[in-house]
mmCIF file of C-alpha atoms and ligand atoms in Angstrom:
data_model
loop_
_atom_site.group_PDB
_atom_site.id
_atom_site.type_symbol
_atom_site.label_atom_id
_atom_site.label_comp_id
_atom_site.label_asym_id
_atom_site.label_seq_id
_atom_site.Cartn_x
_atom_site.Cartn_y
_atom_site.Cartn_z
ATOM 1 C CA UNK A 1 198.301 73.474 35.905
ATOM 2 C CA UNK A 2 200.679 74.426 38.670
ATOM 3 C CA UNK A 3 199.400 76.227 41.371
ATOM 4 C CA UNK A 4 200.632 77.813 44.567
ATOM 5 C CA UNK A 5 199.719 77.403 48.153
ATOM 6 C CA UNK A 6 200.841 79.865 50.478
ATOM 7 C CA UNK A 7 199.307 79.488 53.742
ATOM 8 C CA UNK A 8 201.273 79.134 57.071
ATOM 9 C CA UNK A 9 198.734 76.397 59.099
ATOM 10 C CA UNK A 10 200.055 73.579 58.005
ATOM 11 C CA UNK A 11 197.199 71.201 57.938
ATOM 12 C CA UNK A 12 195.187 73.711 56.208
ATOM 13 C CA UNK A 13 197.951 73.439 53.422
ATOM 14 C CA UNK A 14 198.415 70.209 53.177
ATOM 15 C CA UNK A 15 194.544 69.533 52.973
ATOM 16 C CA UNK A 16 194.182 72.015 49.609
ATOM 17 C CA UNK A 17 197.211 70.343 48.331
ATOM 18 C CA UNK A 18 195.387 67.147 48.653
ATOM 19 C CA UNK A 19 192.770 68.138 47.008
ATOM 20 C CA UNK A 20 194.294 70.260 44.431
ATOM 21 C CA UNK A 21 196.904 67.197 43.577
ATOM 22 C CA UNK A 22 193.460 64.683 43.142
ATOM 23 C CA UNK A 23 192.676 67.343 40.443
ATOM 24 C CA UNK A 24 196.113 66.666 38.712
ATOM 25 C CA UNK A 25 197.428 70.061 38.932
ATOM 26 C CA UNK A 26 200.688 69.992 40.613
ATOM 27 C CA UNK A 27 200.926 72.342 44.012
ATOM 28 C CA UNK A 28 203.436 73.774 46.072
ATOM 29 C CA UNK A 29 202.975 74.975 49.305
ATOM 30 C CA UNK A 30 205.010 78.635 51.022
ATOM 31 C CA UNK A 31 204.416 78.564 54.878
ATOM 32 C CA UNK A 32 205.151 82.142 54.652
ATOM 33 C CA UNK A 33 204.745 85.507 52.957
ATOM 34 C CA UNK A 34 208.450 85.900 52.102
ATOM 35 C CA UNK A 35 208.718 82.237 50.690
ATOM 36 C CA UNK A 36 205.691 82.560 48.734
ATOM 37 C CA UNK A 37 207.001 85.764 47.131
ATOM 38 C CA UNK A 38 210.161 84.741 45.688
ATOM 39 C CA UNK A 39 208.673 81.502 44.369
ATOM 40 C CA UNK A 40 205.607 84.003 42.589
ATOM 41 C CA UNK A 41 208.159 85.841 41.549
ATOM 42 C CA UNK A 42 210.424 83.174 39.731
ATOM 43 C CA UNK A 43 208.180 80.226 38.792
ATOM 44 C CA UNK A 44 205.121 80.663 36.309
ATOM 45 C CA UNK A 45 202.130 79.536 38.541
ATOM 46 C CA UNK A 46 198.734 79.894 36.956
ATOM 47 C CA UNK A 47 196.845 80.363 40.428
ATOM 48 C CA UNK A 48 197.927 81.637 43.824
ATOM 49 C CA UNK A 49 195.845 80.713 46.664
ATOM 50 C CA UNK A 50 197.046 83.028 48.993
ATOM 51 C CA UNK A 51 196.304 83.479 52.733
ATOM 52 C CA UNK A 52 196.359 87.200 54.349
ATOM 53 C CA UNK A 53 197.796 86.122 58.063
ATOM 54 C CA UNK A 54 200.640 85.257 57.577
ATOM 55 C CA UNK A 55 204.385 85.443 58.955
ATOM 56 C CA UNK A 56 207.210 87.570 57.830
ATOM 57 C CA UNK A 57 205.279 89.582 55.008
ATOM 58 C CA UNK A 58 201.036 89.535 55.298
ATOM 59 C CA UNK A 59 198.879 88.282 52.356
ATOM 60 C CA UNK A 60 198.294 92.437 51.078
ATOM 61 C CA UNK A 61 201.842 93.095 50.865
ATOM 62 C CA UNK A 62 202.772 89.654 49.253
ATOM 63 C CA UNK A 63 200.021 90.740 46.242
ATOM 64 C CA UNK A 64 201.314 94.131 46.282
ATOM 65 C CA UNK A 65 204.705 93.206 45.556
ATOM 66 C CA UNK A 66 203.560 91.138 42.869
ATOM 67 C CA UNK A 67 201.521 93.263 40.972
ATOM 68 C CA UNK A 68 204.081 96.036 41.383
ATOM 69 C CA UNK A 69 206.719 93.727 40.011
ATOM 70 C CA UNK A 70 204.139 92.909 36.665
ATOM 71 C CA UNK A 71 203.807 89.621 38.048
ATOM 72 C CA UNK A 72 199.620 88.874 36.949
ATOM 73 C CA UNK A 73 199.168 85.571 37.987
ATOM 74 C CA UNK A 74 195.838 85.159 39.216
ATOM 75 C CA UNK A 75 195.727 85.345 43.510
ATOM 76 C CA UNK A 76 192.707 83.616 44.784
ATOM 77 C CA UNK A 77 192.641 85.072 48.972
ATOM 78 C CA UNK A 78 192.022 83.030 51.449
ATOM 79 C CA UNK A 79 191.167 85.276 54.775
ATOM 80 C CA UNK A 80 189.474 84.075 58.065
ATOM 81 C CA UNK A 81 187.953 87.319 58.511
ATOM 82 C CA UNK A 82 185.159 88.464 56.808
ATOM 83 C CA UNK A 83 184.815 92.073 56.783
ATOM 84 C CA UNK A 84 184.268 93.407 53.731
ATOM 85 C CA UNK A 85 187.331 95.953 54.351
ATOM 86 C CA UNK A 86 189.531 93.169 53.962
ATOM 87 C CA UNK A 87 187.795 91.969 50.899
ATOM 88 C CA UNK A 88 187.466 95.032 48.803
ATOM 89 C CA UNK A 89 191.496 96.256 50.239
ATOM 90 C CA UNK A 90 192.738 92.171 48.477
ATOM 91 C CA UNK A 91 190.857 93.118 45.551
ATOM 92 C CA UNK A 92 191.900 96.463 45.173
ATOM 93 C CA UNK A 93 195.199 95.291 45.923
ATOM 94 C CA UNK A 94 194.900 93.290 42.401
ATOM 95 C CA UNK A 95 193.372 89.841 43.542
ATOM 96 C CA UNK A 96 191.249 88.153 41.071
ATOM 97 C CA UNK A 97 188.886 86.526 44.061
ATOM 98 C CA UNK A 98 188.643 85.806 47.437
ATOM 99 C CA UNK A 99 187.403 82.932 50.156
ATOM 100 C CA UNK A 100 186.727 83.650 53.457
ATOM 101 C CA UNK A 101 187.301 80.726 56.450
ATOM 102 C CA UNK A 102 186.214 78.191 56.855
ATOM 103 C CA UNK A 103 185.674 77.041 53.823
ATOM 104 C CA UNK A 104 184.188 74.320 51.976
ATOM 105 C CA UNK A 105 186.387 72.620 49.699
ATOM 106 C CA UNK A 106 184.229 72.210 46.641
ATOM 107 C CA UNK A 107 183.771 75.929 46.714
ATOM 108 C CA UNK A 108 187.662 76.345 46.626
ATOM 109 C CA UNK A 109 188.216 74.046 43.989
ATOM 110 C CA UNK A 110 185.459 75.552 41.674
ATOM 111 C CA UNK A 111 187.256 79.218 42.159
ATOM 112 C CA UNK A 112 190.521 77.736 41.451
ATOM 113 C CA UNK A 113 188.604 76.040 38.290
ATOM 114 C CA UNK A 114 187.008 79.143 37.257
ATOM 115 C CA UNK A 115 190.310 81.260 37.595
ATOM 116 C CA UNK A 116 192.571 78.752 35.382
ATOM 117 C CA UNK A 117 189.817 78.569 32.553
ATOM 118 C CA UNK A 118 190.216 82.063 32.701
ATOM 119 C CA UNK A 119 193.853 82.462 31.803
ATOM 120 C CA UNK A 120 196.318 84.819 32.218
ATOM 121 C CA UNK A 121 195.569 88.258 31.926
ATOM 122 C CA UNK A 122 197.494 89.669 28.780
ATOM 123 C CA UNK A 123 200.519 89.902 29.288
ATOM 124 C CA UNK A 124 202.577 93.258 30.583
ATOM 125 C CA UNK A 125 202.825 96.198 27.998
ATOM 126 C CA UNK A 126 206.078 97.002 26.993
ATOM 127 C CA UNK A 127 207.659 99.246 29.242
ATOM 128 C CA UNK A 128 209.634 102.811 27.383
ATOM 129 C CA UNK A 129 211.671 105.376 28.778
ATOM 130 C CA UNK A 130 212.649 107.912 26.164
ATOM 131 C CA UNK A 131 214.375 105.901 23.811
ATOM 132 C CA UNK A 132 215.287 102.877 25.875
ATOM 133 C CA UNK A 133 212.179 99.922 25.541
ATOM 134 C CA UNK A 134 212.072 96.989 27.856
ATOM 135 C CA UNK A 135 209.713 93.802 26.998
ATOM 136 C CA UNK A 136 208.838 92.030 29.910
ATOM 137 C CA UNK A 137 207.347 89.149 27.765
ATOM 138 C CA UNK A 138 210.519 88.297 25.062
ATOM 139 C CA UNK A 139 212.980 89.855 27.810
ATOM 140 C CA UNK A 140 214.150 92.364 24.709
ATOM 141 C CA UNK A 141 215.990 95.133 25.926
ATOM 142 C CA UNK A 142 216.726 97.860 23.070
ATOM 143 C CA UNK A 143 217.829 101.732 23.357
ATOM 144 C CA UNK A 144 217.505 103.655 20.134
ATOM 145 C CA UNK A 145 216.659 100.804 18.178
ATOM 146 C CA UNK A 146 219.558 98.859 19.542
ATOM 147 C CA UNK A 147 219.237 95.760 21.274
ATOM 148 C CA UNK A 148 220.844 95.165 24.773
ATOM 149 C CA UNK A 149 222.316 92.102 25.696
ATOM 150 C CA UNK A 150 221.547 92.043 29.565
ATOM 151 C CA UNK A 151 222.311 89.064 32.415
ATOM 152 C CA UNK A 152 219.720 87.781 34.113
ATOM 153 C CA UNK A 153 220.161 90.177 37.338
ATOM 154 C CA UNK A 154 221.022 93.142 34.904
ATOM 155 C CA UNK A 155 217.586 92.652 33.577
ATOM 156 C CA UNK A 156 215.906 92.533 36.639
ATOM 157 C CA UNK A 157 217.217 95.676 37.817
ATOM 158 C CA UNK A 158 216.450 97.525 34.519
ATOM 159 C CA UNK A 159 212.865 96.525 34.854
ATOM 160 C CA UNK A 160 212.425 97.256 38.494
ATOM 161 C CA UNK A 161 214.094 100.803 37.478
ATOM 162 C CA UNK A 162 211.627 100.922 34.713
ATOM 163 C CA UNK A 163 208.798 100.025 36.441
ATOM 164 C CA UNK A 164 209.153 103.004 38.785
ATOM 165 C CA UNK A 165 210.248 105.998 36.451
ATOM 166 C CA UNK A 166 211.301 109.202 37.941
ATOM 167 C CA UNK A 167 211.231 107.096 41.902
ATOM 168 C CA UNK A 168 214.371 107.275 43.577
ATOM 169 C CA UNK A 169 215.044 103.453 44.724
ATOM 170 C CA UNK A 170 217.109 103.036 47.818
ATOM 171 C CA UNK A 171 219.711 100.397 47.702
ATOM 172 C CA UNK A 172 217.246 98.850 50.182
ATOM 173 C CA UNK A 173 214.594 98.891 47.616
ATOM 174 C CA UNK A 174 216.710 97.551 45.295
ATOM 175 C CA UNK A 175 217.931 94.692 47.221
ATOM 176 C CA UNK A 176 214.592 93.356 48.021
ATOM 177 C CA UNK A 177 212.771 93.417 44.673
ATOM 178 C CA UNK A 178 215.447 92.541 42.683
ATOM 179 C CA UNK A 179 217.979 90.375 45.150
ATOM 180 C CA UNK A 180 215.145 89.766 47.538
ATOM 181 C CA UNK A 181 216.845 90.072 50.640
ATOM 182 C CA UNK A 182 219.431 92.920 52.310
ATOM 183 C CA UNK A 183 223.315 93.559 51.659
ATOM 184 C CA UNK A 184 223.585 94.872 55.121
ATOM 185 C CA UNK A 185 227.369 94.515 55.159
ATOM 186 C CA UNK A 186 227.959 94.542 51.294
ATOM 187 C CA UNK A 187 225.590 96.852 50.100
ATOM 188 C CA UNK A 188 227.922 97.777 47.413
ATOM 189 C CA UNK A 189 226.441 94.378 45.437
ATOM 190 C CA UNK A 190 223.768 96.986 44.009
ATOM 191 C CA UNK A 191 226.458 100.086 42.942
ATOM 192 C CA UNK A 192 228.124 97.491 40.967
ATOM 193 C CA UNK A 193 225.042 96.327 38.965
ATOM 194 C CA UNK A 194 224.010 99.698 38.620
ATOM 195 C CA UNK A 195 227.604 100.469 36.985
ATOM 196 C CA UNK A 196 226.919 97.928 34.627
ATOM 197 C CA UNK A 197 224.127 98.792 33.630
ATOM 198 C CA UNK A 198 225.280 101.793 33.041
ATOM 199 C CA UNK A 199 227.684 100.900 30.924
ATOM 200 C CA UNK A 200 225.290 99.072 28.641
ATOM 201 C CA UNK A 201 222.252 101.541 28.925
ATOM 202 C CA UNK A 202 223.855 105.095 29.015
ATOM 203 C CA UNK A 203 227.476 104.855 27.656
ATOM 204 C CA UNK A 204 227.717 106.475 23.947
ATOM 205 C CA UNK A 205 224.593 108.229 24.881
ATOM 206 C CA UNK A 206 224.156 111.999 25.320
ATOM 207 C CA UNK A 207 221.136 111.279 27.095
ATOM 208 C CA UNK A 208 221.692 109.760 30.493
ATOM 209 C CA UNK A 209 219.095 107.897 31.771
ATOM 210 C CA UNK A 210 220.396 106.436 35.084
ATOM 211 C CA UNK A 211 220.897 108.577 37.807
ATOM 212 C CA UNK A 212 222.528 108.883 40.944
ATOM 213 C CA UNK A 213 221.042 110.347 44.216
ATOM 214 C CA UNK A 214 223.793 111.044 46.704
ATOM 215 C CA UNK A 215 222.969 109.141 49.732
ATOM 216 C CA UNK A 216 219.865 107.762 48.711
ATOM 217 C CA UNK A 217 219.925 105.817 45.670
ATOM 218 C CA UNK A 218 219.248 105.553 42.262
ATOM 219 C CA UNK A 219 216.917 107.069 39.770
ATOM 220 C CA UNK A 220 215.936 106.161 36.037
ATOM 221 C CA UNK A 221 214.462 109.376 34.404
ATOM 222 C CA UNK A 222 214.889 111.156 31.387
ATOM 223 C CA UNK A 223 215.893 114.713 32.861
ATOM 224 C CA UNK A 224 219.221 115.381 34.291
HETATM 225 CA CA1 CA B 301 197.351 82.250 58.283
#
């Protein structure tokens, strides 16, 4: 089983590693929020252990991104505080369990046991916006009964936009779910994609679907 570290103290890291890797299930380690995002994000993990203090983006926002995104890997937290606040905000937050510091080991290991022989959650429904379906699972993409032959980054975008019907997305929004960092300079990276999608998702269609917000961003709805 692969499982993900992200903690910032270093020795506490390396020390679950340790005894993760005398389990056999192979572990890598994010020393911070931002790092342990992107690699939730693109690698199938079956648990996160995930720390709440840490740099660049906290624990809570790491887990909110996630589950926002569909991403339902199972997040063990790790937190050094113990007020139940924090507890019941990382579970509401979509975390399947929690550990507070210090902790003993055994105890870790048995939650990280009990969350892999629990499996994945089933897996995202697909997502529909009038006639235009998304499949997070195959990565189908079909309007009207079509399908849509998408890149990789295309896709991405589409299911971001899909994810949040009716939101207007800044291009800021956009970059950092679906690039995961900021165009400051070159912003117009994201007008681009959006064009192409356009041409793949609205053209031939009476029905437009992606929007435009002057000065804002970009909305997927089904009203005008
Ligand atoms: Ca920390």
């Amino acid at each position: 089983m692969r499982v993900l570290v992200v903690e910032d103290e270093e020795k506490v890291a390396s020390f679950i590693r340790k005894g993760l890797e005398e389990e056999h299930h192979a572990v890598d380690v994010a020393l911070d929020g931002e790092e342990g995002l992107t690699m939730a994000q693109f690698s199938p993990y079956d648990v996160v252990v995930l720390d709440l203090m840490l740099p660049k983006l906290d624990g809570y926002r790491v887990l909110q991104r996630l589950r926002s995104e569909g991403v339902e890997t199972p997040v063990l937290i790790l937190t050094a505080r113990d007020g139940v606040g924090d507890k019941v905000r990382g579970l509401d937050l979509g975390a399947d369990d929690y550990l507070t510091k210090p902790f003993a080991f055994e105890e870790l290991l048995a939650r990280v046991r009990a969350l892999l022989r629990r499996g994945k959650p089933q897996r995202s429904p697909i997502l529909k916006v009038a006639d235009l379906t998304l499949d997070p699972a195959t990565r189908r993409v079909s309007r009207g009964g079509g399908p849509i032959e998408l890149t990789a980054k295309e896709f991405s975008l589409l299911e971001y936009m899909m994810r949040h019907p009716g939101q207007v997305l800044t291009r800021t929004m956009i970059s950092e779910h679906v690039w995961d960092q900021s165009f400051d300079s070159y912003t117009n990276v994201i007008d681009v994609y959006v064009n192409y999608l356009r041409k793949k998702v609205d053209q031939g269609f009476d029905l437009k679907l992606i929007h435009t917000v002057r000065g804002v961003g970009y909305v997927l709805r089904e009203e005008p």
